[in-house]
Amino acid sequence: MSALVCALAPLVLAGVLGPAGAGKLFGRGTARQAPRTALARLLRDGGRAALVLRALGAVELLLAAALLAPPATPLPGAAAALLGAGFLGYLGYAHAAAPGSSCGCTARQDAPLTWRAFVRAAAVLAGGVAAALAQQPWWTAAARRPAAALCLVLAAAAALTALSADPDRRWRMPLRRLRLRIAGHPLAATGHPLAATGHPLAATGHPLAATGHPLAATGHPLAAAGAPAAVPVAATVELLERSRAWQSASRVVRSALLDHWDDGGWRILQFAGVHGGGTAARPVLVLFAVDAAASLDTVREPAVRVSVIDADSGAPVMATA
């Protein structure tokens, strides 16, 4: 089995490095994300950080192609192992020098650095070593033992998906909503005031509803209207960034807009952030609830509520009106 794992390592590594490299090299978000990464702090320039990220993307794409193409040699695997070791060193620097910054690993996420980035880098290092030690090409090993090869590749894909940069958005939140649709909302059986108000969040399965957070029970006057908001999201973000609420909470925010949804007259804008400093720093989700019908043409200071919740547990960290 170990021989099969080593033989298939180039295939799995190419599946990791290829999409990551393409995202850095061709992604529109690379230039936007680069100034928020620890690399920008290391280079003291966001523009140079973007160039380095694109160059790294090109290297990753070349390595992915070399891992897949014949003839099979240990050189691409060794190069991937060196790349993984370099990633680990860079992440160690980022964790020490800029713990609230994004690592820029995928050029698709602005989320702060977490342990998942270290595990992904270690996986690249281990995969490169395995690929360099492979005794046969991956296509030969897959042809000889197709069932076992398919199971190993699927297991690796599942593990890498679990280590994705934004697991909450990709699979945790959909699973929570599915569970609530099947089993019903827990507040319905507890007699919690939120359940009795009929507020839309009580039926959506949003994590704030289960915590009884003040943001869920705001009772905004537009909640009963049910009219869809016609204001573009970009206009709401522009309005938010000019508000006093944004000025007071922006020190926690470490990303661009990650997600948004309308509910009961509110437009919820989700950002990633870091709460605390030093060893006490922890990743959080920063949620701004803005009047969905407001824009710069209608108000100067919008009604905004801010909620900060722990990214892993969903527990409230901070809330302001």
mmCIF file of C-alpha atoms in Angstrom:
data_model
loop_
_atom_site.group_PDB
_atom_site.id
_atom_site.type_symbol
_atom_site.label_atom_id
_atom_site.label_comp_id
_atom_site.label_asym_id
_atom_site.label_seq_id
_atom_site.Cartn_x
_atom_site.Cartn_y
_atom_site.Cartn_z
ATOM 1 C CA MET A 1 0.000 0.000 0.000
ATOM 2 C CA SER A 2 2.854 2.401 0.777
ATOM 3 C CA ALA A 3 4.214 1.861 -2.738
ATOM 4 C CA LEU A 4 0.797 2.783 -4.156
ATOM 5 C CA VAL A 5 0.619 5.899 -1.986
ATOM 6 C CA CYS A 6 4.023 7.044 -3.229
ATOM 7 C CA ALA A 7 3.099 6.299 -6.827
ATOM 8 C CA LEU A 8 -0.148 8.301 -6.611
ATOM 9 C CA ALA A 9 1.417 11.209 -4.731
ATOM 10 C CA PRO A 10 2.297 13.105 -7.958
ATOM 11 C CA LEU A 11 -1.333 12.924 -9.101
ATOM 12 C CA VAL A 12 -2.656 14.254 -5.775
ATOM 13 C CA LEU A 13 0.025 16.939 -5.571
ATOM 14 C CA ALA A 14 -0.787 18.127 -9.087
ATOM 15 C CA GLY A 15 -4.428 18.412 -8.019
ATOM 16 C CA VAL A 16 -3.359 20.667 -5.148
ATOM 17 C CA LEU A 17 -0.729 22.801 -6.860
ATOM 18 C CA GLY A 18 -2.509 23.213 -10.198
ATOM 19 C CA PRO A 19 -5.676 25.003 -8.987
ATOM 20 C CA ALA A 20 -3.711 27.010 -6.401
ATOM 21 C CA GLY A 21 -1.213 28.136 -9.036
ATOM 22 C CA ALA A 22 -3.921 29.025 -11.542
ATOM 23 C CA GLY A 23 -5.707 31.087 -8.910
ATOM 24 C CA LYS A 24 -2.558 33.062 -8.111
ATOM 25 C CA LEU A 25 -1.418 33.532 -11.705
ATOM 26 C CA PHE A 26 -4.726 34.270 -13.439
ATOM 27 C CA GLY A 27 -7.095 35.189 -10.600
ATOM 28 C CA ARG A 28 -8.489 38.708 -10.487
ATOM 29 C CA GLY A 29 -8.360 38.651 -6.713
ATOM 30 C CA THR A 30 -4.569 38.313 -6.493
ATOM 31 C CA ALA A 31 -3.871 42.041 -6.738
ATOM 32 C CA ARG A 32 -6.699 42.808 -4.300
ATOM 33 C CA GLN A 33 -5.630 40.208 -1.773
ATOM 34 C CA ALA A 34 -1.854 40.756 -1.913
ATOM 35 C CA PRO A 35 -1.754 43.912 0.274
ATOM 36 C CA ARG A 36 -3.585 42.017 3.036
ATOM 37 C CA THR A 37 -1.093 39.153 3.167
ATOM 38 C CA ALA A 38 1.914 38.690 5.407
ATOM 39 C CA LEU A 39 3.990 38.677 2.203
ATOM 40 C CA ALA A 40 3.192 42.377 1.718
ATOM 41 C CA ARG A 41 4.558 43.073 5.183
ATOM 42 C CA LEU A 42 7.677 41.041 4.440
ATOM 43 C CA LEU A 43 8.287 42.868 1.142
ATOM 44 C CA ARG A 44 6.960 46.206 2.457
ATOM 45 C CA ASP A 45 4.938 46.662 -0.726
ATOM 46 C CA GLY A 46 1.581 45.277 -1.843
ATOM 47 C CA GLY A 47 2.424 45.571 -5.533
ATOM 48 C CA ARG A 48 5.586 43.511 -5.177
ATOM 49 C CA ALA A 49 3.657 40.989 -3.110
ATOM 50 C CA ALA A 50 1.175 40.593 -5.980
ATOM 51 C CA LEU A 51 4.034 40.009 -8.450
ATOM 52 C CA VAL A 52 5.602 37.403 -6.175
ATOM 53 C CA LEU A 53 2.244 35.634 -5.752
ATOM 54 C CA ARG A 54 1.775 35.487 -9.535
ATOM 55 C CA ALA A 55 5.324 34.177 -10.002
ATOM 56 C CA LEU A 56 4.670 31.554 -7.342
ATOM 57 C CA GLY A 57 1.489 30.602 -9.175
ATOM 58 C CA ALA A 58 3.485 30.046 -12.372
ATOM 59 C CA VAL A 59 5.948 27.833 -10.477
ATOM 60 C CA GLU A 60 3.098 25.800 -8.995
ATOM 61 C CA LEU A 61 1.521 25.308 -12.431
ATOM 62 C CA LEU A 62 4.840 24.162 -13.905
ATOM 63 C CA LEU A 63 5.350 21.754 -11.024
ATOM 64 C CA ALA A 64 1.832 20.351 -11.455
ATOM 65 C CA ALA A 65 2.485 19.752 -15.155
ATOM 66 C CA ALA A 66 5.857 18.129 -14.421
ATOM 67 C CA LEU A 67 4.300 15.820 -11.814
ATOM 68 C CA LEU A 68 1.713 14.598 -14.293
ATOM 69 C CA ALA A 69 3.820 14.320 -17.435
ATOM 70 C CA PRO A 70 6.109 11.470 -18.498
ATOM 71 C CA PRO A 71 8.830 10.482 -18.023
ATOM 72 C CA ALA A 72 8.462 9.953 -14.280
ATOM 73 C CA THR A 73 11.493 11.313 -12.400
ATOM 74 C CA PRO A 74 12.090 12.214 -8.746
ATOM 75 C CA LEU A 75 12.948 15.843 -9.579
ATOM 76 C CA PRO A 76 9.389 17.280 -9.576
ATOM 77 C CA GLY A 77 8.675 15.545 -6.267
ATOM 78 C CA ALA A 78 11.851 16.919 -4.721
ATOM 79 C CA ALA A 79 10.980 20.386 -5.981
ATOM 80 C CA ALA A 80 7.484 20.095 -4.486
ATOM 81 C CA ALA A 81 8.996 19.023 -1.156
ATOM 82 C CA LEU A 82 11.250 22.102 -1.179
ATOM 83 C CA LEU A 83 8.229 24.244 -2.009
ATOM 84 C CA GLY A 84 6.310 22.751 0.920
ATOM 85 C CA ALA A 85 9.247 23.431 3.245
ATOM 86 C CA GLY A 86 9.355 27.005 1.983
ATOM 87 C CA PHE A 87 5.618 27.349 2.633
ATOM 88 C CA LEU A 88 6.090 26.171 6.225
ATOM 89 C CA GLY A 89 8.887 28.681 6.802
ATOM 90 C CA TYR A 90 6.811 31.507 5.347
ATOM 91 C CA LEU A 91 3.776 30.534 7.438
ATOM 92 C CA GLY A 92 5.931 30.484 10.562
ATOM 93 C CA TYR A 93 7.049 34.036 9.787
ATOM 94 C CA ALA A 94 3.473 35.125 9.037
ATOM 95 C CA HIS A 95 2.188 33.661 12.290
ATOM 96 C CA ALA A 96 4.862 35.482 14.280
ATOM 97 C CA ALA A 97 4.970 38.813 12.447
ATOM 98 C CA ALA A 98 1.395 39.281 11.176
ATOM 99 C CA PRO A 99 -0.992 36.807 12.832
ATOM 100 C CA GLY A 100 -4.075 38.621 11.556
ATOM 101 C CA SER A 101 -3.010 38.633 7.918
ATOM 102 C CA SER A 102 -3.995 36.234 5.159
ATOM 103 C CA CYS A 103 -1.303 33.846 3.976
ATOM 104 C CA GLY A 104 -2.215 34.236 0.291
ATOM 105 C CA CYS A 105 -1.970 30.473 -0.170
ATOM 106 C CA THR A 106 -4.866 30.162 -2.611
ATOM 107 C CA ALA A 107 -5.426 33.776 -3.768
ATOM 108 C CA ARG A 108 -9.140 33.105 -3.348
ATOM 109 C CA GLN A 109 -9.599 33.643 0.371
ATOM 110 C CA ASP A 110 -8.889 36.625 2.592
ATOM 111 C CA ALA A 111 -9.368 34.662 5.798
ATOM 112 C CA PRO A 112 -6.696 35.058 8.502
ATOM 113 C CA LEU A 113 -3.967 32.462 8.917
ATOM 114 C CA THR A 114 -5.060 29.298 10.775
ATOM 115 C CA TRP A 115 -3.657 25.862 11.557
ATOM 116 C CA ARG A 116 -5.181 24.551 8.310
ATOM 117 C CA ALA A 117 -2.592 26.467 6.287
ATOM 118 C CA PHE A 118 0.222 24.735 8.207
ATOM 119 C CA VAL A 119 -1.352 21.318 7.615
ATOM 120 C CA ARG A 120 -1.732 22.022 3.875
ATOM 121 C CA ALA A 121 1.913 23.093 3.633
ATOM 122 C CA ALA A 122 3.026 20.009 5.548
ATOM 123 C CA ALA A 123 0.927 17.886 3.175
ATOM 124 C CA VAL A 124 2.732 19.418 0.192
ATOM 125 C CA LEU A 125 6.079 18.647 1.835
ATOM 126 C CA ALA A 126 5.100 15.050 2.632
ATOM 127 C CA GLY A 127 3.575 14.563 -0.803
ATOM 128 C CA GLY A 128 6.721 15.832 -2.492
ATOM 129 C CA VAL A 129 8.872 13.392 -0.513
ATOM 130 C CA ALA A 130 6.509 10.537 -1.407
ATOM 131 C CA ALA A 131 6.522 11.526 -5.091
ATOM 132 C CA ALA A 132 10.327 11.617 -5.135
ATOM 133 C CA LEU A 133 10.452 8.110 -3.648
ATOM 134 C CA ALA A 134 7.917 6.621 -6.074
ATOM 135 C CA GLN A 135 9.181 3.511 -7.876
ATOM 136 C CA GLN A 136 6.659 3.577 -10.714
ATOM 137 C CA PRO A 137 4.634 6.202 -12.607
ATOM 138 C CA TRP A 138 1.213 7.066 -11.222
ATOM 139 C CA TRP A 139 -0.548 5.964 -14.417
ATOM 140 C CA THR A 140 1.027 2.491 -14.170
ATOM 141 C CA ALA A 141 0.062 2.094 -10.521
ATOM 142 C CA ALA A 142 -3.495 3.262 -11.215
ATOM 143 C CA ALA A 143 -3.839 0.811 -14.122
ATOM 144 C CA ARG A 144 -2.619 -2.150 -12.015
ATOM 145 C CA ARG A 145 -4.844 -1.430 -8.974
ATOM 146 C CA PRO A 146 -7.662 0.838 -10.174
ATOM 147 C CA ALA A 147 -10.045 0.283 -7.238
ATOM 148 C CA ALA A 148 -7.438 0.934 -4.549
ATOM 149 C CA ALA A 149 -6.085 3.914 -6.491
ATOM 150 C CA LEU A 150 -9.554 5.451 -6.804
ATOM 151 C CA CYS A 151 -10.202 5.021 -3.064
ATOM 152 C CA LEU A 152 -6.884 6.653 -2.162
ATOM 153 C CA VAL A 153 -7.429 9.608 -4.495
ATOM 154 C CA LEU A 154 -10.963 10.157 -3.196
ATOM 155 C CA ALA A 155 -9.734 9.988 0.410
ATOM 156 C CA ALA A 156 -7.026 12.534 -0.339
ATOM 157 C CA ALA A 157 -9.538 14.811 -2.055
ATOM 158 C CA ALA A 158 -11.871 14.605 0.941
ATOM 159 C CA ALA A 159 -9.046 15.434 3.348
ATOM 160 C CA LEU A 160 -7.946 18.415 1.266
ATOM 161 C CA THR A 161 -11.528 19.671 1.065
ATOM 162 C CA ALA A 162 -11.775 19.480 4.851
ATOM 163 C CA LEU A 163 -8.614 21.588 5.024
ATOM 164 C CA SER A 164 -9.982 24.212 2.667
ATOM 165 C CA ALA A 165 -9.402 27.829 3.585
ATOM 166 C CA ASP A 166 -13.083 28.527 4.239
ATOM 167 C CA PRO A 167 -14.728 25.367 5.619
ATOM 168 C CA ASP A 168 -17.535 27.286 7.297
ATOM 169 C CA ARG A 169 -18.768 28.698 4.006
ATOM 170 C CA ARG A 170 -18.165 25.539 1.971
ATOM 171 C CA TRP A 171 -19.643 22.810 4.117
ATOM 172 C CA ARG A 172 -20.287 23.683 7.762
ATOM 173 C CA MET A 173 -23.039 26.222 7.101
ATOM 174 C CA PRO A 174 -24.878 24.044 4.542
ATOM 175 C CA LEU A 175 -24.739 21.119 6.986
ATOM 176 C CA ARG A 176 -26.128 23.278 9.803
ATOM 177 C CA ARG A 177 -28.986 24.479 7.624
ATOM 178 C CA LEU A 178 -29.764 20.934 6.465
ATOM 179 C CA ARG A 179 -29.809 19.708 10.066
ATOM 180 C CA LEU A 180 -32.187 22.500 11.082
ATOM 181 C CA ARG A 181 -34.519 21.765 8.175
ATOM 182 C CA ILE A 182 -34.664 18.085 9.128
ATOM 183 C CA ALA A 183 -34.755 18.322 12.929
ATOM 184 C CA GLY A 184 -36.346 21.731 13.345
ATOM 185 C CA HIS A 185 -34.922 24.761 15.046
ATOM 186 C CA PRO A 186 -33.859 24.169 18.682
ATOM 187 C CA LEU A 187 -35.403 27.466 19.837
ATOM 188 C CA ALA A 188 -38.879 26.225 18.964
ATOM 189 C CA ALA A 189 -38.836 23.771 21.873
ATOM 190 C CA THR A 190 -37.187 26.044 24.422
ATOM 191 C CA GLY A 191 -39.657 28.884 24.443
ATOM 192 C CA HIS A 192 -36.857 31.348 23.700
ATOM 193 C CA PRO A 193 -38.197 34.862 23.033
ATOM 194 C CA LEU A 194 -36.691 34.819 19.545
ATOM 195 C CA ALA A 195 -38.831 31.835 18.598
ATOM 196 C CA ALA A 196 -41.984 33.604 19.727
ATOM 197 C CA THR A 197 -41.295 36.791 17.777
ATOM 198 C CA GLY A 198 -41.472 35.102 14.399
ATOM 199 C CA HIS A 199 -38.309 36.902 13.333
ATOM 200 C CA PRO A 200 -37.074 35.552 9.986
ATOM 201 C CA LEU A 201 -33.685 34.544 11.394
ATOM 202 C CA ALA A 202 -35.404 32.017 13.665
ATOM 203 C CA ALA A 203 -36.342 29.971 10.595
ATOM 204 C CA THR A 204 -33.231 30.407 8.484
ATOM 205 C CA GLY A 205 -30.869 28.264 10.498
ATOM 206 C CA HIS A 206 -28.337 31.052 10.762
ATOM 207 C CA PRO A 207 -25.927 30.437 13.696
ATOM 208 C CA LEU A 208 -26.840 33.777 15.293
ATOM 209 C CA ALA A 209 -30.383 32.537 15.784
ATOM 210 C CA ALA A 210 -29.220 29.626 17.906
ATOM 211 C CA THR A 211 -27.113 31.896 20.124
ATOM 212 C CA GLY A 212 -29.864 34.375 20.904
ATOM 213 C CA HIS A 213 -27.520 37.140 19.785
ATOM 214 C CA PRO A 214 -28.940 40.696 19.853
ATOM 215 C CA LEU A 215 -28.472 40.995 16.097
ATOM 216 C CA ALA A 216 -31.127 38.325 15.592
ATOM 217 C CA ALA A 217 -33.708 40.089 17.760
ATOM 218 C CA THR A 218 -33.369 43.638 16.506
ATOM 219 C CA GLY A 219 -36.996 43.991 15.465
ATOM 220 C CA HIS A 220 -36.166 46.349 12.608
ATOM 221 C CA PRO A 221 -39.325 48.080 11.317
ATOM 222 C CA LEU A 222 -38.712 46.777 7.801
ATOM 223 C CA ALA A 223 -38.935 43.182 9.039
ATOM 224 C CA ALA A 224 -42.680 43.053 8.515
ATOM 225 C CA ALA A 225 -42.607 44.561 5.068
ATOM 226 C CA GLY A 226 -40.946 41.611 3.366
ATOM 227 C CA ALA A 227 -40.135 43.716 0.336
ATOM 228 C CA PRO A 228 -36.996 42.723 -1.591
ATOM 229 C CA ALA A 229 -34.177 45.264 -1.477
ATOM 230 C CA ALA A 230 -33.278 46.885 -4.775
ATOM 231 C CA VAL A 231 -30.086 48.532 -3.534
ATOM 232 C CA PRO A 232 -26.966 46.891 -5.071
ATOM 233 C CA VAL A 233 -24.637 45.140 -2.668
ATOM 234 C CA ALA A 234 -21.732 47.336 -3.761
ATOM 235 C CA ALA A 235 -23.751 50.412 -2.761
ATOM 236 C CA THR A 236 -24.464 48.910 0.654
ATOM 237 C CA VAL A 237 -20.762 48.161 1.168
ATOM 238 C CA GLU A 238 -19.850 51.721 0.159
ATOM 239 C CA LEU A 239 -22.411 53.077 2.607
ATOM 240 C CA LEU A 240 -21.127 50.796 5.359
ATOM 241 C CA GLU A 241 -17.500 51.833 4.854
ATOM 242 C CA ARG A 242 -18.484 55.473 5.426
ATOM 243 C CA SER A 243 -20.376 54.748 8.627
ATOM 244 C CA ARG A 244 -19.267 55.215 12.236
ATOM 245 C CA ALA A 245 -19.981 51.524 12.867
ATOM 246 C CA TRP A 246 -17.362 50.544 10.267
ATOM 247 C CA GLN A 247 -14.830 52.952 11.743
ATOM 248 C CA SER A 248 -15.287 51.434 15.193
ATOM 249 C CA ALA A 249 -15.073 47.795 14.040
ATOM 250 C CA SER A 250 -12.692 47.987 11.065
ATOM 251 C CA ARG A 251 -9.689 47.279 13.319
ATOM 252 C CA VAL A 252 -11.011 43.717 13.624
ATOM 253 C CA VAL A 253 -11.723 43.184 9.895
ATOM 254 C CA ARG A 254 -9.022 41.449 7.844
ATOM 255 C CA SER A 255 -10.785 40.683 4.565
ATOM 256 C CA ALA A 256 -12.950 41.975 1.789
ATOM 257 C CA LEU A 257 -16.642 41.041 1.679
ATOM 258 C CA LEU A 258 -16.955 37.242 1.902
ATOM 259 C CA ASP A 259 -20.714 36.712 1.883
ATOM 260 C CA HIS A 260 -23.988 38.606 2.093
ATOM 261 C CA TRP A 261 -27.704 37.923 2.375
ATOM 262 C CA ASP A 262 -30.917 39.863 2.986
ATOM 263 C CA ASP A 263 -33.207 39.035 5.870
ATOM 264 C CA GLY A 264 -36.168 40.909 7.314
ATOM 265 C CA GLY A 265 -35.211 44.313 5.979
ATOM 266 C CA TRP A 266 -31.557 43.921 6.934
ATOM 267 C CA ARG A 267 -28.653 43.216 4.594
ATOM 268 C CA ILE A 268 -26.077 41.077 6.398
ATOM 269 C CA LEU A 269 -22.478 41.584 5.232
ATOM 270 C CA GLN A 270 -19.916 38.999 6.368
ATOM 271 C CA PHE A 271 -16.184 39.617 6.711
ATOM 272 C CA ALA A 272 -13.326 37.621 8.225
ATOM 273 C CA GLY A 273 -11.302 39.135 11.023
ATOM 274 C CA VAL A 274 -9.066 38.654 14.031
ATOM 275 C CA HIS A 275 -10.057 39.508 17.608
ATOM 276 C CA GLY A 276 -7.388 40.151 20.188
ATOM 277 C CA GLY A 277 -3.660 40.316 19.744
ATOM 278 C CA GLY A 278 -0.551 38.260 20.311
ATOM 279 C CA THR A 279 -1.156 34.773 21.627
ATOM 280 C CA ALA A 280 -4.795 35.665 22.394
ATOM 281 C CA ALA A 281 -5.602 36.420 18.723
ATOM 282 C CA ARG A 282 -8.335 34.231 17.280
ATOM 283 C CA PRO A 283 -10.149 34.173 13.906
ATOM 284 C CA VAL A 284 -13.651 35.618 13.937
ATOM 285 C CA LEU A 285 -16.509 36.403 11.580
ATOM 286 C CA VAL A 286 -17.554 40.056 11.524
ATOM 287 C CA LEU A 287 -21.208 40.588 10.581
ATOM 288 C CA PHE A 288 -22.665 43.987 9.765
ATOM 289 C CA ALA A 289 -26.451 44.322 9.571
ATOM 290 C CA VAL A 290 -27.291 47.342 7.398
ATOM 291 C CA ASP A 291 -30.689 48.704 6.436
ATOM 292 C CA ALA A 292 -31.245 46.909 3.109
ATOM 293 C CA ALA A 293 -33.089 49.882 1.601
ATOM 294 C CA ALA A 294 -30.481 52.484 2.528
ATOM 295 C CA SER A 295 -27.925 54.006 0.172
ATOM 296 C CA LEU A 296 -25.823 57.147 -0.086
ATOM 297 C CA ASP A 297 -28.744 58.762 -1.929
ATOM 298 C CA THR A 298 -31.165 58.252 0.961
ATOM 299 C CA VAL A 299 -29.208 58.506 4.228
ATOM 300 C CA ARG A 300 -25.934 59.901 5.499
ATOM 301 C CA GLU A 301 -25.562 57.658 8.552
ATOM 302 C CA PRO A 302 -27.285 54.278 8.110
ATOM 303 C CA ALA A 303 -28.691 52.042 10.823
ATOM 304 C CA VAL A 304 -25.948 49.452 11.376
ATOM 305 C CA ARG A 305 -25.477 46.692 13.908
ATOM 306 C CA VAL A 306 -22.154 44.909 14.301
ATOM 307 C CA SER A 307 -21.680 41.358 15.507
ATOM 308 C CA VAL A 308 -18.401 39.506 15.989
ATOM 309 C CA ILE A 309 -18.571 35.729 16.462
ATOM 310 C CA ASP A 310 -15.876 33.102 16.882
ATOM 311 C CA ALA A 311 -15.090 31.526 13.494
ATOM 312 C CA ASP A 312 -14.857 28.007 14.943
ATOM 313 C CA SER A 313 -17.474 27.845 17.706
ATOM 314 C CA GLY A 314 -19.964 30.490 16.554
ATOM 315 C CA ALA A 315 -19.998 31.978 20.068
ATOM 316 C CA PRO A 316 -20.574 35.754 20.274
ATOM 317 C CA VAL A 317 -17.406 37.741 20.911
ATOM 318 C CA MET A 318 -18.599 41.326 20.609
ATOM 319 C CA ALA A 319 -21.745 43.146 19.572
ATOM 320 C CA THR A 320 -22.538 46.847 19.232
ATOM 321 C CA ALA A 321 -25.585 48.724 18.124
#
